[in-house]
Short mmCIF file of C-alpha atoms and ligand atoms in Angstrom, two decimals:
data_model
loop_
_atom_site.label_atom_id
_atom_site.label_comp_id
_atom_site.label_asym_id
_atom_site.label_seq_id
_atom_site.Cartn_x
_atom_site.Cartn_y
_atom_site.Cartn_z
CA MET K 1 -26.50 4.28 7.85
CA PRO K 2 -22.71 4.15 8.28
CA GLU K 3 -21.14 1.10 6.70
CA SER K 4 -19.66 -1.44 9.11
CA THR K 5 -16.65 -3.75 8.94
CA GLU K 6 -17.42 -5.51 12.22
CA GLY K 7 -17.71 -9.31 12.44
CA LYS K 8 -15.85 -12.10 10.69
CA THR K 9 -15.41 -10.32 7.39
CA PRO K 10 -11.97 -8.73 7.04
CA GLY K 11 -12.19 -5.00 7.38
CA ILE K 12 -10.40 -1.88 8.60
CA ARG K 13 -12.22 0.99 10.27
CA ILE K 14 -10.45 4.32 10.75
CA THR K 15 -11.20 6.05 14.01
CA ARG K 16 -11.25 9.82 14.31
CA ASN K 17 -7.79 10.94 15.51
CA GLY K 18 -7.15 7.36 16.62
CA PRO K 19 -6.07 3.94 15.38
CA TYR K 20 -7.14 1.60 12.63
CA ILE K 21 -9.50 -1.03 13.99
CA VAL K 22 -8.93 -4.30 12.14
CA THR K 23 -11.67 -6.91 12.23
CA GLY K 24 -12.05 -10.44 10.89
CA GLY K 25 -8.79 -11.85 12.31
CA VAL K 26 -6.71 -10.46 9.43
CA PRO K 27 -3.19 -12.01 9.48
CA LEU K 28 -0.45 -9.50 10.36
CA ALA K 29 3.27 -9.96 9.59
CA ARG K 30 6.39 -7.86 9.04
CA GLN K 31 7.37 -7.17 5.45
CA ARG K 32 10.92 -6.04 4.74
CA ILE K 33 11.95 -4.35 1.48
CA VAL K 34 14.81 -6.32 -0.08
CA CYS K 35 17.61 -4.67 -2.10
CA ASP K 36 20.07 -6.20 -4.58
CA ALA K 37 23.86 -5.78 -4.46
CA GLU K 38 23.54 -2.35 -6.08
CA GLY K 39 21.07 -1.19 -3.46
CA GLU K 40 18.13 -1.29 -5.87
CA ARG K 41 14.82 -2.30 -4.34
CA VAL K 42 13.82 -5.62 -5.88
CA GLY K 43 11.35 -7.47 -3.65
CA TRP K 44 9.83 -8.29 -0.30
CA ARG K 45 10.72 -10.70 2.48
CA GLU K 46 8.08 -11.71 4.99
CA GLY K 47 9.20 -11.59 8.62
CA GLU K 48 7.61 -12.76 11.82
CA SER K 49 3.88 -12.97 12.21
CA TYR K 50 2.16 -11.11 15.02
CA PRO K 51 -0.29 -13.08 17.12
CA VAL K 52 -3.61 -11.31 16.65
CA GLY K 53 -7.16 -11.86 17.74
CA GLU K 54 -10.36 -11.38 15.83
CA THR K 55 -10.14 -7.61 16.36
CA TYR K 56 -7.09 -5.47 16.97
CA ALA K 57 -6.02 -1.81 16.80
CA LEU K 58 -3.05 -0.62 14.73
CA CYS K 59 -1.32 2.68 15.48
CA ARG K 60 -2.04 5.52 13.05
CA CYS K 61 -0.30 8.35 14.95
CA GLY K 62 3.25 6.99 14.91
CA HIS K 63 3.82 7.48 18.64
CA THR K 64 2.80 4.16 20.14
CA GLY K 65 5.16 2.42 22.52
CA THR K 66 3.96 -0.98 21.29
CA PRO K 67 4.27 -0.82 17.49
CA PRO K 68 2.50 -1.72 15.32
CA PHE K 69 -0.35 -1.78 17.85
CA CYS K 70 -2.05 1.23 19.39
CA ASP K 71 -1.34 1.76 23.08
CA GLY K 72 -3.55 4.80 23.56
CA THR K 73 -0.76 7.37 23.17
CA HIS K 74 -2.72 9.15 20.41
CA ALA K 75 -5.10 10.47 23.06
CA LYS K 76 -2.29 11.71 25.35
CA ILE K 77 -0.52 13.60 22.54
CA GLY K 78 -3.73 14.95 21.01
CA PHE K 79 -3.13 13.31 17.63
CA ASP K 80 -4.87 15.26 14.88
CA GLY K 81 -5.25 12.91 11.93
CA PRO K 82 -7.92 14.05 9.50
CA GLU K 83 -8.32 12.01 6.33
CA THR K 84 -7.16 14.18 3.44
CA ALA K 85 -6.95 11.76 0.51
CA SER K 86 -8.97 12.18 -2.66
CA ARG K 87 -11.92 9.80 -3.00
CA VAL K 88 -11.78 9.82 -6.80
CA PRO K 89 -11.50 6.14 -7.91
CA TYR K 90 -8.17 4.82 -9.14
CA LEU K 91 -9.10 4.42 -12.81
CA GLU K 92 -10.43 7.96 -13.01
CA ARG K 93 -7.05 9.26 -11.81
CA ALA K 94 -4.75 7.00 -13.80
CA ASP K 95 -2.57 7.88 -16.77
CA TRP K 96 -1.88 5.14 -19.31
CA ILE K 97 1.38 4.01 -20.88
CA GLU K 98 1.08 1.62 -23.81
CA GLY K 99 3.48 -1.26 -24.51
CA GLY K 100 3.56 -4.44 -26.58
CA ASP K 101 0.90 -6.80 -25.23
CA ILE K 102 0.67 -4.92 -21.90
CA ARG K 103 -0.26 -1.43 -20.76
CA LEU K 104 0.41 0.37 -17.51
CA SER K 105 -1.96 2.48 -15.44
CA ASP K 106 -0.29 4.98 -13.12
CA ALA K 107 -2.06 7.06 -10.49
CA PRO K 108 0.68 9.02 -8.64
CA GLY K 109 -1.79 10.21 -6.01
CA PHE K 110 -1.58 6.76 -4.39
CA CYS K 111 2.23 6.65 -4.29
CA SER K 112 4.01 5.61 -1.08
CA HIS K 113 7.45 6.09 -2.68
CA ALA K 114 8.58 2.51 -2.13
CA ARG K 115 10.74 3.06 -5.23
CA PHE K 116 10.59 -0.39 -6.83
CA CYS K 117 9.64 1.28 -10.12
CA VAL K 118 12.70 3.48 -10.66
CA ARG K 119 15.31 0.77 -11.26
CA GLY K 120 17.21 1.37 -14.51
CA ASP K 121 15.18 3.66 -16.73
CA GLY K 122 12.04 2.92 -14.75
CA ILE K 123 8.89 0.92 -15.33
CA TRP K 124 7.46 3.45 -17.80
CA ASP K 125 10.32 2.89 -20.25
CA LEU K 126 10.19 -0.88 -19.72
CA VAL K 127 6.49 -1.03 -20.54
CA GLU K 128 7.06 0.92 -23.75
CA ARG K 129 9.80 -1.60 -24.62
CA SER K 130 7.82 -4.64 -23.48
CA ASP K 131 8.18 -6.43 -26.83
CA ASP K 132 11.52 -7.34 -25.26
CA PRO K 133 10.73 -10.32 -22.94
CA GLU K 134 13.26 -9.21 -20.33
CA ALA K 135 11.85 -5.67 -20.20
CA ARG K 136 8.31 -7.10 -19.97
CA LYS K 137 9.28 -9.47 -17.12
CA THR K 138 10.97 -6.70 -15.12
CA ALA K 139 8.03 -4.33 -15.63
CA LEU K 140 5.63 -6.99 -14.30
CA GLU K 141 7.86 -7.54 -11.24
CA MET K 142 8.07 -3.83 -10.52
CA ALA K 143 4.31 -3.34 -10.74
CA ALA K 144 3.66 -6.38 -8.53
CA ASN K 145 6.06 -5.00 -5.89
CA CYS K 146 4.27 -1.63 -5.79
CA ASN K 147 2.66 -1.88 -2.38
CA SER K 148 0.46 1.17 -2.78
CA GLY K 149 -1.09 -0.12 -6.01
CA ARG K 150 -0.18 3.11 -7.79
CA LEU K 151 1.08 1.01 -10.70
CA VAL K 152 -1.01 -1.71 -12.35
CA VAL K 153 -0.08 -3.69 -15.47
CA TRP K 154 -2.91 -4.83 -17.73
CA ASP K 155 -3.12 -7.54 -20.37
CA ARG K 156 -4.08 -5.73 -23.56
CA SER K 157 -5.71 -8.80 -25.14
CA THR K 158 -8.05 -9.54 -22.22
CA GLY K 159 -8.28 -6.04 -20.73
CA GLU K 160 -7.69 -7.60 -17.31
CA PRO K 161 -5.18 -6.42 -14.69
CA ILE K 162 -2.22 -8.70 -14.00
CA GLU K 163 -2.45 -8.57 -10.22
CA PRO K 164 -0.54 -10.54 -7.59
CA ALA K 165 -2.87 -12.95 -5.78
CA PHE K 166 -3.16 -11.91 -2.14
CA GLU K 167 -5.16 -13.37 0.69
CA PRO K 168 -6.59 -10.63 2.92
CA SER K 169 -3.59 -9.74 5.07
CA ILE K 170 -1.62 -6.77 6.39
CA GLY K 171 2.14 -6.29 6.14
CA VAL K 172 3.97 -4.06 8.61
CA VAL K 173 6.57 -2.57 6.29
CA ASP K 174 10.21 -2.03 7.25
CA GLU K 175 12.39 0.13 5.03
CA PRO K 176 15.77 -1.44 4.10
CA ASP K 177 17.45 0.73 6.76
CA GLY K 178 15.00 -0.48 9.40
CA ARG K 179 12.84 2.63 9.55
CA PRO K 180 9.14 1.86 9.86
CA GLY K 181 7.16 2.10 6.64
CA PRO K 182 3.42 1.93 6.01
CA LEU K 183 0.86 -0.78 6.56
CA TRP K 184 0.62 -2.83 3.37
CA VAL K 185 -3.04 -3.81 3.08
CA ARG K 186 -3.57 -6.68 0.65
CA GLY K 187 -6.33 -8.78 -0.77
CA GLY K 188 -9.16 -6.30 -1.13
CA ILE K 189 -9.80 -5.52 2.53
CA PRO K 190 -12.52 -2.84 2.81
CA VAL K 191 -11.36 0.35 4.53
CA ILE K 192 -14.03 2.50 6.14
CA SER K 193 -13.41 6.16 6.90
CA ALA K 194 -14.04 7.72 10.30
CA ASP K 195 -17.03 9.40 8.65
CA GLY K 196 -18.53 5.96 7.88
CA THR K 197 -18.01 6.01 4.12
CA ALA K 198 -16.04 3.35 2.25
CA TYR K 199 -12.83 3.84 0.33
CA GLU K 200 -12.50 2.11 -3.01
CA VAL K 201 -11.68 -1.56 -2.39
CA ARG K 202 -8.32 -2.42 -3.94
CA ASN K 203 -6.01 -5.43 -4.01
CA ARG K 204 -3.07 -3.38 -2.70
CA MET K 205 -2.89 -0.20 -0.71
CA ALA K 206 -0.44 1.44 1.70
CA LEU K 207 -1.83 3.06 4.83
CA CYS K 208 0.10 5.66 6.86
CA ARG K 209 1.32 4.53 10.28
CA CYS K 210 3.66 7.44 11.09
CA GLY K 211 0.90 10.05 11.34
CA ARG K 212 2.75 12.45 9.02
CA SER K 213 1.26 11.70 5.61
CA GLY K 214 -0.33 14.57 3.74
CA ASN K 215 -2.54 12.02 1.99
CA ARG K 216 -4.14 10.25 4.98
CA PRO K 217 -5.13 7.50 5.34
CA PHE K 218 -2.69 6.59 2.58
CA CYS K 219 1.09 6.68 2.94
CA ASP K 220 2.83 9.37 0.91
CA GLY K 221 6.39 8.46 1.92
CA ALA K 222 6.58 11.05 4.72
CA HIS K 223 7.99 8.40 7.10
CA ARG K 224 11.24 8.51 5.11
CA GLU K 225 11.87 12.02 6.48
CA LEU K 226 11.88 10.72 10.05
S1 FES Z 301 -3.02 5.63 17.13
FE1 FES Z 301 -3.10 4.96 19.17
S2 FES Z 301 -1.03 5.09 19.86
FE2 FES Z 301 -0.92 5.73 17.75
#
């Protein structure tokens, strides 16, 4: 039997060559990437909330006239949006970088190229130097800002991930220059493929909303070429 996300439980169901169907009244708000004076990406600012009902449809083709919601244009343009992403779980794909009392897991196949991690010498160098409190603090910030969840910092003493606490919610990402970015899915919302199977449930993931990703349903940064 296909798995279902219908009802009060937060969930996202991908439709074949169509939108994401969001159920469970998941809150939806704009999320803008914030830069510092040097233009480095350093955080997020929440924008206006969208009024949503219990169930709503978010555009996956990138051609809607009513973003971020689907207006049916996908059918008129013959959107062809097969899901191409690997189903191998995150931890089986991750490389590890060891630091002081933290370690970093890095699975590039999830990357949406939000570029929080490349400030200075990058998060990888900071984790290796994390005996330095400032390097440790910046590495934790960078990992927490990684909307795709490619990067996760772990506490070496407990073996637990140091994850930002998110309520189930969806952010409609704006790049600093105003271009539309992905859908930032937070708080462990189950995502069900058009074939009825479930993707790995994760605290953070970035879903494509421009229709151009080569890693659908995940964002691979292709919107930045628009
Ligand atoms: S998926 Fe329906 S308009 Fe884009």
